[in-house]
């Protein structure tokens, strides 16, 4: 369980200490795993089919291994392991699925990988300790939080160069964009704030109170609320984007990530302490279900949600949980690399 004496995950690069150096910096080598493991839970086969029907590939960054695990969303098998910088954290995939963007927190850059060859095609310098990444709705810009630079870098995905650097709060961890792409919201763990960026001017227009240590943010489909995970507490905040008024939703100890379902009906919170995911009804802002992933120490870290599945990286367990979106049942648990962090789906 998370306690006052325990260092928050947001301030640690990895749970097992400083990641080892990359063996060959800047070179992305493809390694096909000989013995990937994926254990299906004893549920009906139709649930497994539903969970992976429309998804193709799932990408998981492994902090301590300096790799990305590539998972077939239909078979729940690891099909490749790819070198990806040093201590990779946040990850995003282009709409066409051809480019993968990885925040290399140990090397102050973003690696751009070709998903057909798994080779690094570009490396873009950003601020120190890049952690969270988010693509604009049109795919033209990538927003990157730089944890120890207290900035957000904006990368032009056409030129693969940083086009702007925006000062935000202290220790920014995560960023999310509104569906229309006009606003970017940044969770600043060190200052307890949510920075609101006008994406047209690249200026911070507001700093909203957002708990003691906000580490993740997701924006509802209608843009009216930003859900923020406060890691050192036991709650998620639903913050009205117009007034800044916050509604507290009690979840498990140490919520570390939050995501919104594609239809906007639910927000999901990954809770480190109890090893579960809370399902929040965005209409009532109440927890409607709890999804058990494992005992304390499983450490559900980050989420990616599609129409069919909820993908959760479990940093303590070294696994990816695949949850059926309709039944909220775990349909597969996939063993990945050491200390998995980010997850993205194409």
Short mmCIF file of C-alpha atoms in Angstrom, two decimals:
data_model
loop_
_atom_site.label_atom_id
_atom_site.label_comp_id
_atom_site.label_asym_id
_atom_site.label_seq_id
_atom_site.Cartn_x
_atom_site.Cartn_y
_atom_site.Cartn_z
CA UNK A 1 0.00 0.00 0.00
CA UNK A 2 1.12 3.54 -0.62
CA UNK A 3 1.93 5.44 2.56
CA UNK A 4 3.39 8.79 3.49
CA UNK A 5 6.77 7.12 3.89
CA UNK A 6 6.71 5.64 0.41
CA UNK A 7 8.15 7.67 -2.43
CA UNK A 8 5.41 8.46 -4.96
CA UNK A 9 5.77 6.64 -8.27
CA UNK A 10 5.73 9.94 -10.12
CA UNK A 11 9.07 10.92 -8.60
CA UNK A 12 10.76 7.61 -9.33
CA UNK A 13 12.08 6.57 -12.71
CA UNK A 14 11.53 2.91 -11.88
CA UNK A 15 10.56 0.77 -8.93
CA UNK A 16 13.76 -1.25 -8.88
CA UNK A 17 16.19 1.64 -8.87
CA UNK A 18 18.00 3.44 -11.68
CA UNK A 19 17.61 1.60 -14.98
CA UNK A 20 20.75 0.07 -16.44
CA UNK A 21 22.44 1.95 -19.32
CA UNK A 22 21.36 1.19 -22.84
CA UNK A 23 23.74 -1.28 -24.48
CA UNK A 24 23.72 0.55 -27.79
CA UNK A 25 22.30 4.05 -27.53
CA UNK A 26 20.26 5.26 -30.46
CA UNK A 27 20.08 1.85 -32.14
CA UNK A 28 16.75 0.06 -32.17
CA UNK A 29 17.37 -3.68 -32.47
CA UNK A 30 14.50 -6.06 -33.07
CA UNK A 31 14.43 -9.08 -30.81
CA UNK A 32 11.72 -11.64 -31.36
CA UNK A 33 10.87 -13.30 -28.09
CA UNK A 34 11.27 -17.05 -28.10
CA UNK A 35 9.11 -17.71 -25.08
CA UNK A 36 6.48 -14.97 -24.68
CA UNK A 37 3.88 -15.90 -22.13
CA UNK A 38 0.21 -15.00 -22.14
CA UNK A 39 -2.09 -16.73 -19.72
CA UNK A 40 -5.79 -16.52 -20.50
CA UNK A 41 -8.19 -16.39 -17.59
CA UNK A 42 -10.96 -19.01 -17.41
CA UNK A 43 -13.64 -16.96 -19.12
CA UNK A 44 -15.77 -17.60 -22.17
CA UNK A 45 -14.01 -17.50 -25.53
CA UNK A 46 -16.46 -14.89 -26.81
CA UNK A 47 -15.15 -12.42 -24.21
CA UNK A 48 -11.62 -12.87 -25.52
CA UNK A 49 -12.86 -12.37 -29.06
CA UNK A 50 -14.76 -9.22 -28.10
CA UNK A 51 -11.77 -7.80 -26.25
CA UNK A 52 -9.51 -7.91 -29.29
CA UNK A 53 -11.91 -7.70 -32.24
CA UNK A 54 -10.95 -4.25 -33.54
CA UNK A 55 -7.48 -3.83 -32.05
CA UNK A 56 -4.34 -4.89 -33.90
CA UNK A 57 -1.19 -4.16 -31.88
CA UNK A 58 -0.58 -3.17 -28.28
CA UNK A 59 2.70 -1.44 -27.37
CA UNK A 60 4.09 -1.48 -23.82
CA UNK A 61 7.19 0.41 -22.68
CA UNK A 62 9.43 -1.41 -20.19
CA UNK A 63 11.41 1.03 -18.06
CA UNK A 64 14.11 -1.23 -16.72
CA UNK A 65 14.63 -3.20 -19.94
CA UNK A 66 14.82 -0.11 -22.16
CA UNK A 67 12.42 -1.85 -24.53
CA UNK A 68 8.95 -1.83 -26.03
CA UNK A 69 6.92 -5.05 -26.05
CA UNK A 70 4.81 -5.52 -29.19
CA UNK A 71 1.68 -7.59 -28.52
CA UNK A 72 -0.77 -9.07 -31.00
CA UNK A 73 -4.14 -7.84 -29.74
CA UNK A 74 -5.96 -10.85 -31.19
CA UNK A 75 -3.79 -13.64 -29.72
CA UNK A 76 -2.47 -11.74 -26.67
CA UNK A 77 1.04 -12.92 -27.57
CA UNK A 78 4.23 -10.88 -27.47
CA UNK A 79 5.45 -10.93 -31.07
CA UNK A 80 8.53 -8.72 -30.71
CA UNK A 81 10.66 -6.79 -28.26
CA UNK A 82 12.23 -3.58 -29.54
CA UNK A 83 15.05 -1.47 -28.12
CA UNK A 84 13.77 2.03 -27.46
CA UNK A 85 16.09 4.53 -25.83
CA UNK A 86 16.75 4.68 -22.11
CA UNK A 87 14.06 4.20 -19.47
CA UNK A 88 11.11 4.55 -21.89
CA UNK A 89 7.89 5.78 -20.28
CA UNK A 90 5.02 7.40 -22.20
CA UNK A 91 4.07 6.01 -25.60
CA UNK A 92 1.67 7.06 -28.37
CA UNK A 93 0.88 5.58 -31.77
CA UNK A 94 -0.07 7.50 -34.90
CA UNK A 95 -3.63 7.17 -36.23
CA UNK A 96 -2.44 5.20 -39.24
CA UNK A 97 -0.44 2.94 -36.92
CA UNK A 98 2.83 3.52 -38.79
CA UNK A 99 4.73 5.57 -36.21
CA UNK A 100 5.33 4.97 -32.54
CA UNK A 101 6.41 7.83 -30.26
CA UNK A 102 8.31 6.89 -27.10
CA UNK A 103 9.40 9.25 -24.31
CA UNK A 104 12.94 8.26 -23.34
CA UNK A 105 13.00 9.62 -19.81
CA UNK A 106 16.68 8.80 -19.31
CA UNK A 107 17.93 10.50 -22.45
CA UNK A 108 15.83 13.69 -22.80
CA UNK A 109 14.42 12.78 -26.17
CA UNK A 110 11.49 11.19 -27.97
CA UNK A 111 12.22 8.19 -30.16
CA UNK A 112 10.14 7.76 -33.32
CA UNK A 113 9.82 4.15 -34.47
CA UNK A 114 8.55 2.71 -37.74
CA UNK A 115 6.06 0.03 -36.69
CA UNK A 116 6.61 -1.99 -39.86
CA UNK A 117 10.36 -2.39 -39.38
CA UNK A 118 10.63 -1.57 -35.64
CA UNK A 119 13.56 0.69 -36.44
CA UNK A 120 14.10 4.14 -34.95
CA UNK A 121 13.61 6.66 -37.76
CA UNK A 122 14.13 9.82 -35.70
CA UNK A 123 15.09 11.04 -32.25
CA UNK A 124 13.80 14.41 -31.15
CA UNK A 125 15.53 16.33 -28.31
CA UNK A 126 13.09 17.61 -25.68
CA UNK A 127 13.38 18.66 -22.02
CA UNK A 128 14.76 16.63 -19.15
CA UNK A 129 12.92 13.51 -17.99
CA UNK A 130 10.22 13.31 -20.65
CA UNK A 131 7.37 11.23 -19.26
CA UNK A 132 3.92 11.71 -20.80
CA UNK A 133 3.05 11.99 -24.49
CA UNK A 134 -0.20 12.81 -26.27
CA UNK A 135 -0.99 13.31 -29.95
CA UNK A 136 -3.27 16.08 -31.16
CA UNK A 137 -6.53 14.84 -32.73
CA UNK A 138 -5.22 15.59 -36.24
CA UNK A 139 -1.96 13.78 -35.48
CA UNK A 140 0.14 16.78 -36.47
CA UNK A 141 1.53 17.59 -33.03
CA UNK A 142 2.90 15.53 -30.16
CA UNK A 143 2.80 17.05 -26.67
CA UNK A 144 5.51 15.85 -24.25
CA UNK A 145 5.78 16.55 -20.51
CA UNK A 146 9.35 17.16 -19.32
CA UNK A 147 9.35 16.25 -15.63
CA UNK A 148 12.50 17.98 -14.40
CA UNK A 149 12.44 20.86 -16.89
CA UNK A 150 8.91 21.89 -15.83
CA UNK A 151 7.94 22.30 -19.47
CA UNK A 152 5.91 20.76 -22.27
CA UNK A 153 7.54 20.28 -25.67
CA UNK A 154 5.43 20.38 -28.82
CA UNK A 155 6.79 18.23 -31.65
CA UNK A 156 5.74 18.72 -35.26
CA UNK A 157 5.19 15.13 -36.39
CA UNK A 158 5.75 16.06 -40.04
CA UNK A 159 9.22 17.52 -39.52
CA UNK A 160 10.03 15.48 -36.37
CA UNK A 161 11.28 18.63 -34.64
CA UNK A 162 10.21 20.49 -31.53
CA UNK A 163 8.23 23.55 -32.58
CA UNK A 164 7.53 25.02 -29.12
CA UNK A 165 8.48 24.74 -25.46
CA UNK A 166 5.84 25.77 -22.93
CA UNK A 167 6.58 26.44 -19.22
CA UNK A 168 3.98 24.78 -16.99
CA UNK A 169 3.88 23.76 -13.31
CA UNK A 170 6.45 21.77 -11.34
CA UNK A 171 7.12 18.14 -12.24
CA UNK A 172 4.62 17.69 -15.08
CA UNK A 173 3.86 13.99 -15.50
CA UNK A 174 1.01 13.62 -17.95
CA UNK A 175 -0.82 15.53 -20.69
CA UNK A 176 -4.16 15.11 -22.46
CA UNK A 177 -5.91 17.06 -25.19
CA UNK A 178 -9.54 17.99 -25.62
CA UNK A 179 -11.31 16.17 -28.43
CA UNK A 180 -11.37 19.31 -30.59
CA UNK A 181 -7.65 19.79 -30.00
CA UNK A 182 -7.91 23.40 -28.81
CA UNK A 183 -6.87 22.75 -25.21
CA UNK A 184 -4.09 20.69 -23.63
CA UNK A 185 -4.27 19.79 -19.94
CA UNK A 186 -1.09 19.06 -17.98
CA UNK A 187 -0.96 17.32 -14.59
CA UNK A 188 1.81 18.89 -12.47
CA UNK A 189 2.68 16.56 -9.60
CA UNK A 190 5.08 18.97 -7.93
CA UNK A 191 2.79 21.99 -7.78
CA UNK A 192 -0.58 20.28 -7.36
CA UNK A 193 -2.01 22.01 -10.40
CA UNK A 194 -3.52 21.42 -13.80
CA UNK A 195 -2.09 23.70 -16.48
CA UNK A 196 -4.47 24.55 -19.32
CA UNK A 197 -2.72 25.33 -22.61
CA UNK A 198 -4.26 27.09 -25.59
CA UNK A 199 -2.86 24.95 -28.42
CA UNK A 200 -3.25 27.76 -30.92
CA UNK A 201 -1.00 30.19 -29.03
CA UNK A 202 1.01 27.66 -26.98
CA UNK A 203 0.27 29.75 -23.90
CA UNK A 204 -0.92 28.60 -20.47
CA UNK A 205 -4.26 30.26 -19.92
CA UNK A 206 -5.10 28.88 -16.46
CA UNK A 207 -3.58 26.99 -13.53
CA UNK A 208 -6.27 24.99 -11.72
CA UNK A 209 -5.90 23.39 -8.25
CA UNK A 210 -5.76 19.62 -8.76
CA UNK A 211 -5.00 17.86 -5.46
CA UNK A 212 -1.71 17.10 -3.72
CA UNK A 213 0.12 15.19 -6.45
CA UNK A 214 -1.76 15.05 -9.77
CA UNK A 215 -0.03 12.55 -12.02
CA UNK A 216 -2.54 11.89 -14.82
CA UNK A 217 -5.35 13.61 -16.66
CA UNK A 218 -8.02 12.60 -19.18
CA UNK A 219 -10.66 14.81 -20.80
CA UNK A 220 -14.26 13.72 -21.33
CA UNK A 221 -15.70 13.39 -24.83
CA UNK A 222 -17.74 16.58 -24.49
CA UNK A 223 -14.78 18.50 -23.08
CA UNK A 224 -16.70 19.57 -20.00
CA UNK A 225 -14.59 17.74 -17.43
CA UNK A 226 -10.98 16.74 -16.85
CA UNK A 227 -10.46 13.68 -14.67
CA UNK A 228 -7.26 13.88 -12.63
CA UNK A 229 -5.55 11.10 -10.65
CA UNK A 230 -4.07 12.33 -7.34
CA UNK A 231 -1.42 9.74 -6.51
CA UNK A 232 -0.77 10.49 -2.85
CA UNK A 233 -4.47 10.35 -1.99
CA UNK A 234 -7.32 7.94 -2.52
CA UNK A 235 -9.31 9.86 -5.06
CA UNK A 236 -9.75 11.10 -8.58
CA UNK A 237 -10.93 14.65 -9.20
CA UNK A 238 -13.53 15.45 -11.84
CA UNK A 239 -12.71 19.09 -12.63
CA UNK A 240 -15.20 21.20 -14.59
CA UNK A 241 -13.19 22.74 -17.43
CA UNK A 242 -15.23 25.97 -17.42
CA UNK A 243 -15.36 26.82 -13.73
CA UNK A 244 -12.51 24.74 -12.32
CA UNK A 245 -14.85 23.28 -9.69
CA UNK A 246 -13.71 19.83 -8.57
CA UNK A 247 -15.81 16.83 -7.57
CA UNK A 248 -14.00 14.18 -5.52
CA UNK A 249 -14.42 10.53 -6.48
CA UNK A 250 -13.07 8.05 -3.94
CA UNK A 251 -11.14 5.18 -5.51
CA UNK A 252 -8.25 3.02 -4.25
CA UNK A 253 -4.99 4.12 -2.69
CA UNK A 254 -2.50 5.71 -5.05
CA UNK A 255 -4.40 6.28 -8.31
CA UNK A 256 -1.69 6.67 -10.95
CA UNK A 257 -3.52 6.92 -14.26
CA UNK A 258 -6.96 7.77 -15.60
CA UNK A 259 -8.56 7.20 -19.01
CA UNK A 260 -11.94 7.87 -20.62
CA UNK A 261 -13.92 5.30 -22.62
CA UNK A 262 -14.41 6.16 -26.31
CA UNK A 263 -18.14 6.72 -25.79
CA UNK A 264 -17.44 9.03 -22.84
CA UNK A 265 -19.60 7.06 -20.38
CA UNK A 266 -16.82 5.91 -18.08
CA UNK A 267 -13.55 7.05 -16.58
CA UNK A 268 -11.11 4.39 -15.43
CA UNK A 269 -8.62 4.82 -12.61
CA UNK A 270 -5.59 2.53 -12.15
CA UNK A 271 -4.98 2.22 -8.40
CA UNK A 272 -1.50 1.22 -7.24
CA UNK A 273 -2.31 0.24 -3.65
CA UNK A 274 -5.13 -2.30 -3.95
CA UNK A 275 -4.12 -3.55 -7.40
CA UNK A 276 -7.37 -2.71 -9.15
CA UNK A 277 -9.11 -0.40 -11.60
CA UNK A 278 -12.09 1.74 -10.58
CA UNK A 279 -14.86 2.27 -13.14
CA UNK A 280 -16.37 5.74 -12.73
CA UNK A 281 -19.72 6.66 -14.28
CA UNK A 282 -19.06 10.11 -15.75
CA UNK A 283 -22.74 11.00 -15.55
CA UNK A 284 -23.02 10.49 -11.80
CA UNK A 285 -19.27 10.74 -10.94
CA UNK A 286 -19.65 7.61 -8.80
CA UNK A 287 -17.68 4.36 -8.91
CA UNK A 288 -19.95 1.81 -10.60
CA UNK A 289 -17.56 -1.17 -10.58
CA UNK A 290 -14.12 -2.30 -9.46
CA UNK A 291 -11.91 -4.56 -11.56
CA UNK A 292 -9.46 -6.69 -9.55
CA UNK A 293 -6.11 -7.21 -11.29
CA UNK A 294 -4.05 -8.71 -8.49
CA UNK A 295 -2.92 -8.32 -4.87
CA UNK A 296 -1.14 -5.26 -3.46
CA UNK A 297 2.18 -5.04 -5.26
CA UNK A 298 0.64 -5.67 -8.68
CA UNK A 299 0.87 -1.89 -9.20
CA UNK A 300 -1.55 -1.06 -12.05
CA UNK A 301 0.27 1.84 -13.67
CA UNK A 302 -1.12 3.06 -16.98
CA UNK A 303 -4.23 2.53 -19.09
CA UNK A 304 -5.28 2.50 -22.72
CA UNK A 305 -8.99 2.11 -23.48
CA UNK A 306 -10.59 1.11 -26.79
CA UNK A 307 -14.16 0.17 -27.73
CA UNK A 308 -13.34 -3.46 -26.98
CA UNK A 309 -10.74 -3.58 -24.25
CA UNK A 310 -9.06 -1.88 -21.33
CA UNK A 311 -5.30 -2.45 -21.32
CA UNK A 312 -3.46 -1.98 -18.02
CA UNK A 313 0.28 -2.16 -17.38
CA UNK A 314 1.08 -3.75 -14.01
CA UNK A 315 4.52 -2.46 -13.09
CA UNK A 316 5.02 -4.56 -9.97
CA UNK A 317 3.87 -7.78 -11.64
CA UNK A 318 5.62 -7.16 -14.97
CA UNK A 319 2.45 -7.83 -16.93
CA UNK A 320 -0.21 -6.32 -19.16
CA UNK A 321 -3.82 -7.04 -18.16
CA UNK A 322 -6.43 -7.20 -20.93
CA UNK A 323 -9.95 -6.44 -19.68
CA UNK A 324 -13.12 -6.86 -21.73
CA UNK A 325 -14.81 -3.44 -21.92
CA UNK A 326 -18.36 -4.79 -21.76
CA UNK A 327 -18.06 -7.35 -18.95
CA UNK A 328 -15.15 -5.74 -17.06
CA UNK A 329 -13.56 -9.19 -16.78
CA UNK A 330 -9.85 -9.84 -17.20
CA UNK A 331 -9.53 -12.00 -20.32
CA UNK A 332 -5.74 -12.28 -20.51
CA UNK A 333 -2.58 -11.47 -18.59
CA UNK A 334 0.51 -11.03 -20.76
CA UNK A 335 4.04 -11.17 -19.36
CA UNK A 336 6.09 -8.30 -20.76
CA UNK A 337 9.42 -6.70 -19.79
CA UNK A 338 10.72 -5.42 -16.47
CA UNK A 339 8.73 -2.59 -14.93
CA UNK A 340 6.19 -1.89 -17.70
CA UNK A 341 5.01 1.71 -17.80
CA UNK A 342 3.16 3.13 -20.81
CA UNK A 343 0.68 1.47 -23.16
CA UNK A 344 -0.72 2.41 -26.57
CA UNK A 345 -3.00 0.58 -29.01
CA UNK A 346 -3.34 0.63 -32.81
#
